[in-house]
Amino acid sequence: MAGPKGEKAPLPMRDGVTPSYLWLPEGDWPDLITFMVANYPAVTEAQWRDRMARGDVVDAKGTPLRPESPYKRNLRIFYYRELDHETPIPFEEEVLYQDEHIVVADKPHFLPTIPTGRFVKETLLVRLRRRLGIEDLVPIHRLDRETAGVVVFSCNAASRGAYQSLFQKRLVQKEYEALAGPLPGREFPFSYSSRMVEGDKFFTMKEEPGEPNSETMIDVIERRGEHVLYRLWPHTGRQHQLRVHLSALGIPIVNDAFYPVALPCKQDDVSQPLKLLARAIGFPDPLTGEWRYFESRRQL
């Protein structure tokens, strides 16, 4: 990734991975390696020393940093995130559209949008950077790892703000599909609203009494055996909104491991994908005014 305010990073993109950076905070440390080991316990001292020996830890000018380098407050350090082992995701993304401003991709289930936790190279962002050779590629919005479908990226820093503002101003229309149980006694389509807040468990959300801050329009596409295929239009963009709303209605999405009850982590099991698909996205192009519409080619 680039440095602050779009500055070019002193380390190049490598196999789709751009360098991360950090600012050294206020503190009194005898040398750089002591600080790194104490503050980044997921990386061993031997690993930091190996990275520094390879020249993969540098300052903003690209000068290699050594274990014995003095600790300097406000020094900016660049380095690559590395994982000893990363489980391959056996599903491929597809590029639906590309021009000088945006890239639109069709993400498979189980592939994270951006590097996080135990995934770096096996993420949509890094795969696309490696495939397209575009270092300055940034997602304008994100999908959960469990959700498949359309994701829009910016590939031009000059126009990035204009596209990002579409989401901030809620000018983007998102359409999802979900497979869940039947919901008798309802007339479709209907709108469901609730107040969503952070849940009691990590990475979950929950509803609570109070003024609604989330809204979803729900319609039926077709009956599929004991399940129903629903069309969903989120009018707001809360984390896990569609999953929480359908669960609250008593029809949790098929294979949802978080709602209504968070199940033990399935780790690398990819046999039961969440039946949720970001089917389409549409918006007025901020540069031309033309209506843009992109649709996933995947099926639930």
Rosetta silent file (secondary structure, phi, psi, omega in degrees, C-alpha in Angstrom):
SEQUENCE: MAGPKGEKAPLPMRDGVTPSYLWLPEGDWPDLITFMVANYPAVTEAQWRDRMARGDVVDAKGTPLRPESPYKRNLRIFYYRELDHETPIPFEEEVLYQDEHIVVADKPHFLPTIPTGRFVKETLLVRLRRRLGIEDLVPIHRLDRETAGVVVFSCNAASRGAYQSLFQKRLVQKEYEALAGPLPGREFPFSYSSRMVEGDKFFTMKEEPGEPNSETMIDVIERRGEHVLYRLWPHTGRQHQLRVHLSALGIPIVNDAFYPVALPCKQDDVSQPLKLLARAIGFPDPLTGEWRYFESRRQL
SCORE:     score description
SCORE:     0.000 S_00000001
   1 L     0.000  156.078  179.614    0.000    0.000    0.000 S_00000001
   2 L   -75.912  164.202  177.069    1.080    3.565   -0.519 S_00000001
   3 L   -75.350 -173.332  179.821    2.188    5.771    2.315 S_00000001
   4 H   -56.983  143.991  177.492    0.099    8.577    3.803 S_00000001
   5 H    57.625   31.386  175.053   -1.593   10.939    1.304 S_00000001
   6 H    76.449   10.784  178.340   -0.793    8.607   -1.565 S_00000001
   7 L   -60.572  144.441  179.785    2.991    8.861   -1.235 S_00000001
   8 L   -72.519  131.670 -178.923    4.820    6.144   -3.117 S_00000001
   9 L   -71.640  148.787 -178.118    6.085    3.430   -0.806 S_00000001
  10 L   -77.518  -10.358  175.393    9.863    2.799   -0.759 S_00000001
  11 L  -110.322  140.367 -177.859    9.347   -0.954   -1.224 S_00000001
  12 L   -78.204  163.525  170.990    7.798   -2.301   -4.453 S_00000001
  13 L   -63.550  136.110 -178.707    4.738   -4.512   -4.772 S_00000001
  14 E  -129.950  113.356 -179.213    5.897   -8.124   -4.473 S_00000001
  15 L    54.788   39.228  178.083    3.710  -10.951   -5.747 S_00000001
  16 L    86.696   -7.984 -177.893    0.665   -8.729   -5.352 S_00000001
  17 E  -100.234  123.855  175.728    1.548   -7.697   -1.785 S_00000001
  18 L   -96.861  154.823 -175.791    2.301   -4.027   -1.134 S_00000001
  19 L   -68.594  146.138  169.564    4.239   -2.965    1.967 S_00000001
  20 E   -90.923  166.331  177.640    2.555   -2.048    5.226 S_00000001
  21 E  -144.399  160.857  176.496    3.869    0.780    7.358 S_00000001
  22 E  -146.947  152.203  174.254    3.863    2.011   10.936 S_00000001
  23 E  -100.446  130.024  177.824    4.905    5.146   12.798 S_00000001
  24 L   -70.781  123.836 -176.787    7.090    4.570   15.831 S_00000001
  25 L   -81.041 -179.332  174.997    5.226    5.993   18.858 S_00000001
  26 L   -60.920  135.848  179.945    6.543    7.765   21.932 S_00000001
  27 L   170.228  166.606 -178.660    8.722    5.374   23.895 S_00000001
  28 L  -123.959   99.658 -177.855   12.131    4.477   25.217 S_00000001
  29 L  -125.511  141.528 -176.977   13.583    1.377   23.545 S_00000001
  30 L   -65.987  -30.757  179.006   17.276    0.435   23.307 S_00000001
  31 L  -162.319  177.001 -174.229   16.975   -0.467   19.615 S_00000001
  32 H   -68.356  -42.182 -175.826   14.491   -1.259   16.856 S_00000001
  33 H   -63.400  -36.001  179.137   14.418   -5.051   17.264 S_00000001
  34 H   -62.389  -42.553  178.435   13.477   -4.772   20.943 S_00000001
  35 H   -65.108  -46.864 -175.551   10.466   -2.611   20.057 S_00000001
  36 H   -63.150  -42.424 -179.237    9.319   -4.851   17.177 S_00000001
  37 H   -66.277  -39.348 -178.026    9.498   -8.047   19.224 S_00000001
  38 H   -72.016  -32.493 -172.966    7.632   -6.485   22.154 S_00000001
  39 H  -102.414  -11.758  178.676    4.872   -4.920   20.066 S_00000001
  40 L  -130.816   69.569 -173.933    4.404   -7.527   17.322 S_00000001
  41 L   -65.392  -16.667  179.001    4.439  -10.863   19.159 S_00000001
  42 L   -70.574  -16.112  177.697    2.949  -12.719   16.183 S_00000001
  43 L  -112.554  127.066 -176.799    6.339  -12.319   14.497 S_00000001
  44 L   -76.501  164.195  177.812    9.328  -13.888   16.263 S_00000001
  45 H   -60.885  -40.784  179.687   12.635  -12.150   16.823 S_00000001
  46 H   -61.866  -37.977  179.294   14.297  -14.565   14.415 S_00000001
  47 H   -68.006  -41.196  177.512   11.735  -13.686   11.732 S_00000001
  48 H   -63.315  -42.354  179.919   12.272   -9.938   12.211 S_00000001
  49 H   -63.458  -38.419  178.419   16.024  -10.428   12.000 S_00000001
  50 H   -65.207  -43.466  179.030   15.625  -12.472    8.814 S_00000001
  51 H   -62.298  -42.298  179.738   13.405   -9.804    7.227 S_00000001
  52 H   -66.616  -37.330  178.569   15.889   -7.082    8.128 S_00000001
  53 H   -64.699  -30.452  178.725   18.774   -9.134    6.748 S_00000001
  54 L   -82.221   -5.795 -177.900   16.875   -9.409    3.446 S_00000001
  55 L    79.446   22.451 -176.382   16.364   -5.648    3.325 S_00000001
  56 L   -96.925    9.541  172.926   12.595   -5.984    3.715 S_00000001
  57 E  -128.330  114.540 -173.752   12.328   -3.487    6.591 S_00000001
  58 E  -135.870  167.916  173.540   13.138    0.087    5.561 S_00000001
  59 E   -91.566 -175.518 -174.783   12.458    3.700    6.467 S_00000001
  60 L   -63.729  -21.134  178.315   10.512    6.182    4.314 S_00000001
  61 L   -90.464   -2.025 -179.453   13.617    6.886    2.209 S_00000001
  62 L    88.443    7.483  179.104   14.137    3.192    1.509 S_00000001
  63 L   -74.992  124.002 -179.538   17.140    2.900    3.805 S_00000001
  64 E   -60.540  139.928  178.524   17.342   -0.646    5.222 S_00000001
  65 L  -104.478  144.326 -176.742   16.851   -0.867    8.972 S_00000001
  66 L  -113.218  164.408  177.116   18.849   -3.274   11.142 S_00000001
  67 L   -55.840  -36.182 -177.285   18.099   -4.924   14.486 S_00000001
  68 L   -88.244    2.390  178.743   20.518   -2.536   16.178 S_00000001
  69 L   -57.658  138.805 -177.991   19.087    0.567   14.463 S_00000001
  70 L   -66.198  146.988  177.099   18.261    3.223   17.084 S_00000001
  71 L   -78.696  123.791 -178.615   14.638    3.688   18.099 S_00000001
  72 L  -127.634  118.509  177.898   13.405    7.084   16.856 S_00000001
  73 L   -57.705  138.561  178.941    9.952    8.417   17.691 S_00000001
  74 L    74.397    5.414  172.599    7.883    9.269   14.579 S_00000001
  75 L   -70.115  135.276  178.114   10.143    7.217   12.307 S_00000001
  76 E   -98.872  126.356 -176.169    8.014    5.557    9.615 S_00000001
  77 E  -112.865  134.150  176.869    8.858    1.909    8.957 S_00000001
  78 E  -111.950  140.556 -179.031    7.829   -0.073    5.876 S_00000001
  79 E  -159.108  164.396  176.597    7.713   -3.875    5.793 S_00000001
  80 L   -97.575  137.765  169.647    5.860   -6.759    4.120 S_00000001
  81 L   -74.477  131.025 -179.818    3.251   -8.814    5.923 S_00000001
  82 L  -132.291  145.192  176.156    4.311  -12.457    5.691 S_00000001
  83 L  -123.881  138.667  178.217    2.677  -15.685    6.798 S_00000001
  84 L   -64.945  -37.901 -179.643    4.474  -18.991    7.336 S_00000001
  85 L  -144.235  134.362  178.563    1.476  -20.871    5.957 S_00000001
  86 L  -133.962  120.922 -177.637   -1.571  -19.701    4.084 S_00000001
  87 L   -69.809  124.909  177.705   -4.334  -22.099    3.068 S_00000001
  88 L   -63.651  138.278  174.565   -5.141  -21.808   -0.647 S_00000001
  89 L   -92.355  116.003 -170.552   -8.745  -20.815   -1.391 S_00000001
  90 L   -82.601   36.184  179.253   -9.844  -23.232   -4.140 S_00000001
  91 L  -136.322  145.202 -173.766  -12.178  -20.791   -5.903 S_00000001
  92 L  -105.513  142.824  171.863  -11.365  -18.174   -8.522 S_00000001
  93 L   -81.514  166.738  176.390  -12.403  -14.558   -8.819 S_00000001
  94 E  -135.144  137.874  174.788  -13.475  -13.050  -12.148 S_00000001
  95 E   -87.481  117.831 -178.555  -12.885   -9.554  -13.493 S_00000001
  96 E   -87.885  -30.351 -175.720  -16.223   -8.261  -14.775 S_00000001
  97 E  -161.596  148.470  176.658  -15.057   -4.830  -15.914 S_00000001
  98 E  -153.385  132.100  169.699  -11.953   -2.638  -16.027 S_00000001
  99 L  -139.992 -163.993 -175.469  -11.198    0.899  -17.194 S_00000001
 100 L   -74.695   -8.155 -176.753   -8.756    3.638  -16.167 S_00000001
 101 L  -114.849  -38.587 -175.054  -10.744    4.422  -13.010 S_00000001
 102 E  -135.410  156.393  170.219  -12.348    1.251  -11.646 S_00000001
 103 E  -126.617  131.877  179.248  -12.063   -2.516  -11.621 S_00000001
 104 E  -115.661  124.012 -175.941  -15.156   -4.616  -10.895 S_00000001
 105 E  -119.681  155.336  177.106  -14.616   -8.168   -9.676 S_00000001
 106 E  -108.652  103.143 -172.545  -16.851  -11.158   -8.952 S_00000001
 107 E   -84.628  135.734  173.810  -15.632  -12.569   -5.619 S_00000001
 108 L   -80.727  164.655  172.678  -16.084  -16.239   -4.698 S_00000001
 109 L   -60.386  151.940  173.367  -17.185  -17.443   -1.291 S_00000001
 110 L    76.757   -8.183  179.964  -14.459  -17.833    1.383 S_00000001
 111 L   -94.055  116.402  177.572  -12.049  -15.349   -0.235 S_00000001
 112 L   -62.336  150.841  178.092  -11.427  -12.286    2.007 S_00000001
 113 L   -71.708  -43.923 -177.534  -11.647   -8.926    0.267 S_00000001
 114 L  -130.237  162.450  176.362   -8.453   -7.556    1.858 S_00000001
 115 L   -56.741  133.007  179.818   -5.534   -9.010    3.858 S_00000001
 116 E  -164.212  140.957  175.419   -6.613   -9.827    7.380 S_00000001
 117 L    55.321 -119.190 -175.389   -5.685  -12.336   10.074 S_00000001
 118 L   -94.136   17.481  178.730   -4.390  -15.528    8.489 S_00000001
 119 E  -129.488  126.703  174.286   -4.892  -14.402    4.884 S_00000001
 120 L  -125.608  -69.313 -179.353   -2.624  -12.133    2.840 S_00000001
 121 L   -71.297  -30.707  179.036   -1.995  -13.515   -0.650 S_00000001
 122 L   -87.732   60.507  175.808   -5.258  -15.491   -0.610 S_00000001
 123 L  -136.583  155.920 -177.777   -7.384  -12.330   -0.718 S_00000001
 124 H   -61.505  -42.969 -177.664   -9.253  -10.678   -3.560 S_00000001
 125 H   -60.633  -49.911 -177.045   -7.179   -7.491   -3.386 S_00000001
 126 H   -69.065  -38.480  176.706   -3.786   -9.212   -3.578 S_00000001
 127 H   -59.805  -43.530 -179.005   -4.938  -11.663   -6.246 S_00000001
 128 H   -69.319  -40.188  176.792   -6.138   -8.773   -8.426 S_00000001
 129 H   -59.695  -43.334 -179.925   -2.979   -6.736   -7.877 S_00000001
 130 H   -67.370  -41.625 -176.462   -0.901   -9.735   -8.903 S_00000001
 131 H   -71.631  -41.488 -174.549   -3.139  -10.568  -11.875 S_00000001
 132 H   -97.023  -14.993 -178.971   -3.573   -7.037  -13.229 S_00000001
 133 L    72.202   22.184 -179.340   -0.236   -5.561  -12.144 S_00000001
 134 L  -101.892  108.850 -177.946   -1.978   -2.563  -10.563 S_00000001
 135 L   -72.923  -40.657 -176.184   -0.253   -1.579   -7.334 S_00000001
 136 L   -90.570   60.571  178.479   -2.608    1.294   -6.446 S_00000001
 137 L  -107.502  126.409 -174.567   -5.748   -0.838   -6.324 S_00000001
 138 E  -135.137  129.016  177.115   -8.131   -0.065   -3.445 S_00000001
 139 E   -69.484  133.588  178.267  -11.577   -1.558   -2.658 S_00000001
 140 L   -82.565  -23.912  173.658  -14.275    1.119   -2.527 S_00000001
 141 L  -150.303  175.875 -175.129  -16.442   -1.204   -0.422 S_00000001
 142 L  -136.535  157.782  170.689  -16.060   -4.721    0.969 S_00000001
 143 L  -118.742  148.577  173.710  -17.813   -8.035    1.284 S_00000001
 144 L   -58.602  155.106  176.557  -17.457  -10.492    4.152 S_00000001
 145 L   -55.588  -37.106 -175.406  -15.206  -13.469    3.479 S_00000001
 146 L   -76.242  -17.047 -175.074  -18.281  -15.715    3.553 S_00000001
 147 L   -96.837  138.047  176.629  -20.213  -13.646    0.984 S_00000001
 148 E  -101.879  163.132  171.798  -19.728  -13.939   -2.788 S_00000001
 149 E   130.443 -160.378 -168.020  -20.443  -11.381   -5.474 S_00000001
 150 E   -79.138  129.534  175.548  -19.654   -7.978   -6.952 S_00000001
 151 E  -131.101  134.632 -179.301  -16.912   -5.762   -5.484 S_00000001
 152 E  -105.008  132.126  178.100  -15.814   -2.408   -6.951 S_00000001
 153 E  -117.115  148.620  169.958  -12.177   -1.252   -6.756 S_00000001
 154 E   -95.568  136.562  176.333  -10.556    2.084   -7.525 S_00000001
 155 L  -122.750   15.424 -178.364   -7.382    1.951   -9.622 S_00000001
 156 L  -141.166  111.746 -176.282   -6.892    5.704  -10.002 S_00000001
 157 H   -62.076  -30.243 -176.481   -6.036    7.916   -7.031 S_00000001
 158 H   -67.355  -33.546 -178.248   -7.181   11.058   -8.868 S_00000001
 159 H  -104.950    0.698 -173.473  -10.789    9.872   -9.223 S_00000001
 160 H   -59.318  -45.102 -178.043  -10.945    7.681   -6.108 S_00000001
 161 H   -59.926  -36.352 -179.196  -12.638   10.251   -3.897 S_00000001
 162 H   -64.211  -40.528  179.586  -15.440   10.768   -6.413 S_00000001
 163 H   -74.546  -38.251  177.984  -16.320    7.063   -6.401 S_00000001
 164 H   -62.845  -34.457 -178.595  -15.954    6.750   -2.642 S_00000001
 165 H   -65.460  -25.894  177.433  -18.377    9.637   -2.166 S_00000001
 166 H   -59.793  -40.749 -179.668  -21.101    7.648   -3.932 S_00000001
 167 H   -73.541  -38.615  179.928  -21.112    5.176   -1.051 S_00000001
 168 H   -65.287  -33.089 -179.581  -20.893    7.899    1.573 S_00000001
 169 L   -91.567    3.248  179.922  -23.905    9.650    0.025 S_00000001
 170 L    58.046   42.416  177.834  -25.831    6.347   -0.357 S_00000001
 171 L   -96.689    3.082 -178.019  -26.154    6.766   -4.111 S_00000001
 172 L   -98.657  130.724  177.099  -25.191    3.139   -4.719 S_00000001
 173 E  -100.211  120.272  179.637  -27.908    0.521   -5.214 S_00000001
 174 E  -111.656  137.500  178.445  -26.932   -2.939   -3.994 S_00000001
 175 E  -126.674  129.177 -179.381  -28.921   -6.075   -4.699 S_00000001
 176 E  -120.193  161.594  169.087  -28.340   -9.383   -2.932 S_00000001
 177 E  -124.831  143.485  179.676  -29.753  -12.887   -3.088 S_00000001
 178 E  -143.646  143.157  176.444  -30.079  -15.186   -0.099 S_00000001
 179 E  -105.063  124.383 -176.621  -31.356  -18.695    0.440 S_00000001
 180 E  -153.638 -178.267 -179.397  -33.296  -19.174    3.667 S_00000001
 181 L   -72.665  167.775  178.717  -36.430  -20.727    5.117 S_00000001
 182 L   -70.817  156.220 -178.968  -39.976  -19.678    4.185 S_00000001
 183 L  -128.677   81.377 -177.599  -41.609  -16.714    5.879 S_00000001
 184 L   -69.616  156.988  176.231  -45.378  -17.313    6.006 S_00000001
 185 L    81.476    9.437  179.242  -47.834  -14.586    6.872 S_00000001
 186 L  -116.292  143.862  171.161  -45.903  -11.818    5.117 S_00000001
 187 L   -98.308  130.144 -176.818  -46.783   -9.839    2.022 S_00000001
 188 L  -105.965  149.086   -5.366  -43.805   -9.213   -0.238 S_00000001
 189 L   -77.557  159.513  174.739  -41.958   -7.012   -0.765 S_00000001
 190 E  -144.638  161.013 -178.241  -41.668   -5.487    2.700 S_00000001
 191 E  -105.533  135.776  177.360  -39.129   -3.387    4.600 S_00000001
 192 E  -119.232  129.008 -179.893  -37.465   -4.532    7.812 S_00000001
 193 E  -127.496  149.760  175.936  -35.745   -2.043   10.123 S_00000001
 194 E  -162.440  168.660  173.972  -33.943   -2.398   13.440 S_00000001
 195 E   -96.604  118.966 -178.798  -31.256   -0.905   15.630 S_00000001
 196 E  -108.590  136.517  177.847  -27.993   -2.809   15.212 S_00000001
 197 E  -136.740  171.615  178.424  -25.014   -2.593   17.577 S_00000001
 198 E   -62.358  140.397 -176.832  -21.846   -4.575   18.175 S_00000001
 199 L   -82.265 -179.244 -178.601  -22.531   -8.050   19.508 S_00000001
 200 L   -79.480  -21.279  179.372  -21.268   -9.818   22.598 S_00000001
 201 L  -110.125  151.793 -178.096  -18.877  -11.993   20.582 S_00000001
 202 L   -53.769  131.822  176.136  -16.017  -10.849   18.390 S_00000001
 203 L    70.988   16.378  177.608  -17.044   -9.917   14.855 S_00000001
 204 L  -117.144  162.109  176.909  -20.786  -10.253   15.488 S_00000001
 205 E  -123.954  164.418  177.308  -23.649   -7.786   15.593 S_00000001
 206 E  -149.572  165.768  176.120  -26.966   -7.818   17.425 S_00000001
 207 E   -98.579  151.390  175.472  -30.241   -5.909   17.600 S_00000001
 208 E  -145.452  158.093  177.753  -31.360   -3.813   20.531 S_00000001
 209 L   -61.462  149.622  178.612  -34.398   -1.614   21.275 S_00000001
 210 L   136.423 -178.626 -178.154  -34.164    1.945   20.041 S_00000001
 211 L   -63.027  127.362 -178.161  -34.248    4.080   16.943 S_00000001
 212 L   -60.116  142.077  174.371  -33.532    1.942   13.843 S_00000001
 213 L  -127.789   11.475  179.147  -30.199    2.469   12.122 S_00000001
 214 E  -145.084  143.433 -178.268  -30.521   -0.317    9.536 S_00000001
 215 E  -146.907  136.206  178.602  -33.098   -1.086    6.855 S_00000001
 216 E  -134.791  133.019  171.736  -33.493   -3.877    4.297 S_00000001
 217 E   -92.080  133.634 -172.638  -36.133   -4.375    1.601 S_00000001
 218 E  -125.308  131.925  176.741  -37.021   -8.061    1.192 S_00000001
 219 E  -138.892  165.379  179.382  -38.753   -9.819   -1.706 S_00000001
 220 E  -103.047  133.411  174.075  -39.219  -13.400   -2.926 S_00000001
 221 E   -93.889  -53.917 -179.476  -37.653  -14.640   -6.148 S_00000001
 222 E  -165.808  161.433  174.254  -38.721  -18.301   -6.083 S_00000001
 223 E   -87.995  136.421  177.799  -39.315  -21.337   -3.922 S_00000001
 224 E  -129.721   89.164 -178.910  -36.535  -23.937   -3.904 S_00000001
 225 L    62.417 -123.202 -179.487  -37.701  -27.076   -2.153 S_00000001
 226 L   -84.709   -2.171 -179.357  -37.813  -26.409    1.573 S_00000001
 227 E  -115.173  172.154  177.836  -36.092  -23.053    1.110 S_00000001
 228 E  -129.018  137.235  174.682  -36.864  -19.731   -0.543 S_00000001
 229 E   -91.917  118.374 -176.967  -34.577  -17.604   -2.682 S_00000001
 230 E  -104.280  149.664  169.927  -34.930  -13.991   -1.516 S_00000001
 231 E  -105.788  130.438 -174.202  -33.954  -10.727   -3.168 S_00000001
 232 E  -125.549  134.959  174.147  -32.578   -8.178   -0.694 S_00000001
 233 E  -121.474  102.467  177.402  -31.905   -4.458   -1.062 S_00000001
 234 E   -75.772  124.022  177.268  -29.997   -3.004    1.906 S_00000001
 235 L   -87.592  -13.289  173.980  -30.782    0.697    2.296 S_00000001
 236 L  -129.617  171.714 -173.566  -28.024    0.984    4.897 S_00000001
 237 L  -125.441   47.797  178.138  -24.667   -0.747    5.159 S_00000001
 238 L   -70.115  149.302  176.746  -24.267   -2.118    8.673 S_00000001
 239 L   -58.199  131.668  177.697  -21.859   -4.992    9.205 S_00000001
 240 L    59.318   23.656 -173.845  -23.635   -8.348    8.748 S_00000001
 241 H   -56.282  -49.239 -176.583  -26.901   -6.441    8.221 S_00000001
 242 H   -66.426  -37.630  179.657  -28.589   -8.953    5.923 S_00000001
 243 H   -66.829  -41.914  179.418  -27.528  -11.896    8.054 S_00000001
 244 H   -67.288  -43.606 -176.922  -28.796  -10.248   11.245 S_00000001
 245 H   -65.340  -45.407  179.859  -32.102   -9.150    9.699 S_00000001
 246 H   -68.030  -36.304  177.112  -33.029  -12.536    8.247 S_00000001
 247 H   -63.598  -41.552  179.861  -32.001  -14.265   11.449 S_00000001
 248 H   -64.333  -28.023  177.997  -34.170  -11.854   13.462 S_00000001
 249 L   -81.230   -2.934  179.259  -37.105  -12.737   11.216 S_00000001
 250 L    89.134   12.346 -179.693  -36.600  -16.403   12.093 S_00000001
 251 L  -131.276   67.541  179.730  -35.116  -17.375    8.733 S_00000001
 252 L   -57.775  146.829 -179.597  -31.320  -17.383    9.098 S_00000001
 253 L   -63.331  140.195 -178.936  -29.432  -17.703    5.821 S_00000001
 254 L   -56.389  132.167  178.599  -28.494  -21.280    4.951 S_00000001
 255 L    69.999   22.594  175.852  -25.024  -22.207    6.285 S_00000001
 256 L   -79.017  115.968 -177.425  -24.680  -19.052    8.401 S_00000001
 257 L   -89.259    0.651 -179.152  -22.137  -19.929   11.099 S_00000001
 258 L  -108.800  -35.032 -173.251  -22.661  -16.650   13.009 S_00000001
 259 L  -130.359  139.662    3.908  -26.424  -16.158   13.282 S_00000001
 260 L   -78.137  -14.054 -179.807  -28.551  -16.855   15.192 S_00000001
 261 L  -126.473  132.218  178.328  -25.778  -18.631   17.175 S_00000001
 262 L   -72.673  116.793 -178.503  -22.039  -18.263   16.566 S_00000001
 263 L   -90.296  163.845  176.896  -20.746  -21.766   15.863 S_00000001
 264 L   -56.387  145.031 -177.913  -17.158  -22.987   16.345 S_00000001
 265 L   -58.758  132.627 -179.060  -14.805  -21.740   13.630 S_00000001
 266 L   -85.346    1.343  178.951  -14.766  -24.080   10.630 S_00000001
 267 L    52.656 -115.041 -173.317  -11.157  -23.097    9.856 S_00000001
 268 L  -100.449   15.317  177.263  -10.397  -24.265    6.305 S_00000001
 269 L   -74.165  116.626 -179.580  -13.644  -26.169    5.646 S_00000001
 270 L  -115.255   25.520 -175.614  -15.085  -24.769    2.402 S_00000001
 271 L   -84.392  -17.254 -175.983  -17.793  -27.394    1.922 S_00000001
 272 L  -131.440   79.071 -178.597  -20.740  -25.288    3.139 S_00000001
 273 L   -67.977  145.908  173.821  -20.685  -21.743    1.728 S_00000001
 274 L   -61.139  130.107 -176.670  -22.991  -19.116    3.156 S_00000001
 275 L   -84.416   64.095  178.976  -25.922  -18.833    0.749 S_00000001
 276 E  -136.364  128.565 -175.325  -25.573  -15.088    0.303 S_00000001
 277 E  -132.772  126.988  171.436  -24.622  -13.415   -2.978 S_00000001
 278 E   -77.665   90.772 -170.208  -24.027   -9.761   -3.815 S_00000001
 279 E   -66.387  -45.656 -173.995  -25.905  -10.122   -7.076 S_00000001
 280 E  -154.178  159.991  175.906  -25.559   -6.620   -8.535 S_00000001
 281 E  -142.765  137.948 -179.884  -24.454   -3.063   -7.922 S_00000001
 282 E  -138.380  148.595 -179.671  -25.514    0.115   -9.713 S_00000001
 283 E  -165.294  155.232  173.562  -24.582    3.779   -9.404 S_00000001
 284 E   -77.235  124.420 -178.039  -24.418    7.042  -11.349 S_00000001
 285 L   -63.157  125.081 -175.961  -20.874    7.423  -12.610 S_00000001
 286 L   -69.331  -14.643 -178.471  -19.462   10.516  -10.852 S_00000001
 287 L   -96.820  -33.913 -175.960  -17.357   11.430  -13.895 S_00000001
 288 L  -114.311  -19.155 -176.197  -19.834   10.951  -16.748 S_00000001
 289 L    83.254   -8.092 -178.810  -23.250   10.858  -15.065 S_00000001
 290 L   -73.627  148.220  178.243  -24.039    7.618  -16.892 S_00000001
 291 E   -78.492  125.595  178.957  -25.732    4.803  -14.962 S_00000001
 292 E  -107.811  137.243 -178.163  -23.331    1.930  -14.319 S_00000001
 293 E  -141.601  127.807 -179.303  -24.617   -1.547  -13.527 S_00000001
 294 E  -130.914  136.309 -173.649  -22.601   -4.691  -12.843 S_00000001
 295 E  -127.253  136.880  177.394  -24.004   -8.157  -12.137 S_00000001
 296 L   -66.419  147.471  175.945  -22.427  -11.292  -10.710 S_00000001
 297 L   -98.368    5.383 -178.856  -22.268  -14.370  -12.908 S_00000001
 298 L   -86.378  160.044  177.253  -22.449  -16.686   -9.905 S_00000001
 299 L  -128.289  143.872  175.019  -25.448  -18.676   -8.784 S_00000001
 300 L   -79.599    0.000    0.000  -26.456  -19.790   -5.295 S_00000001
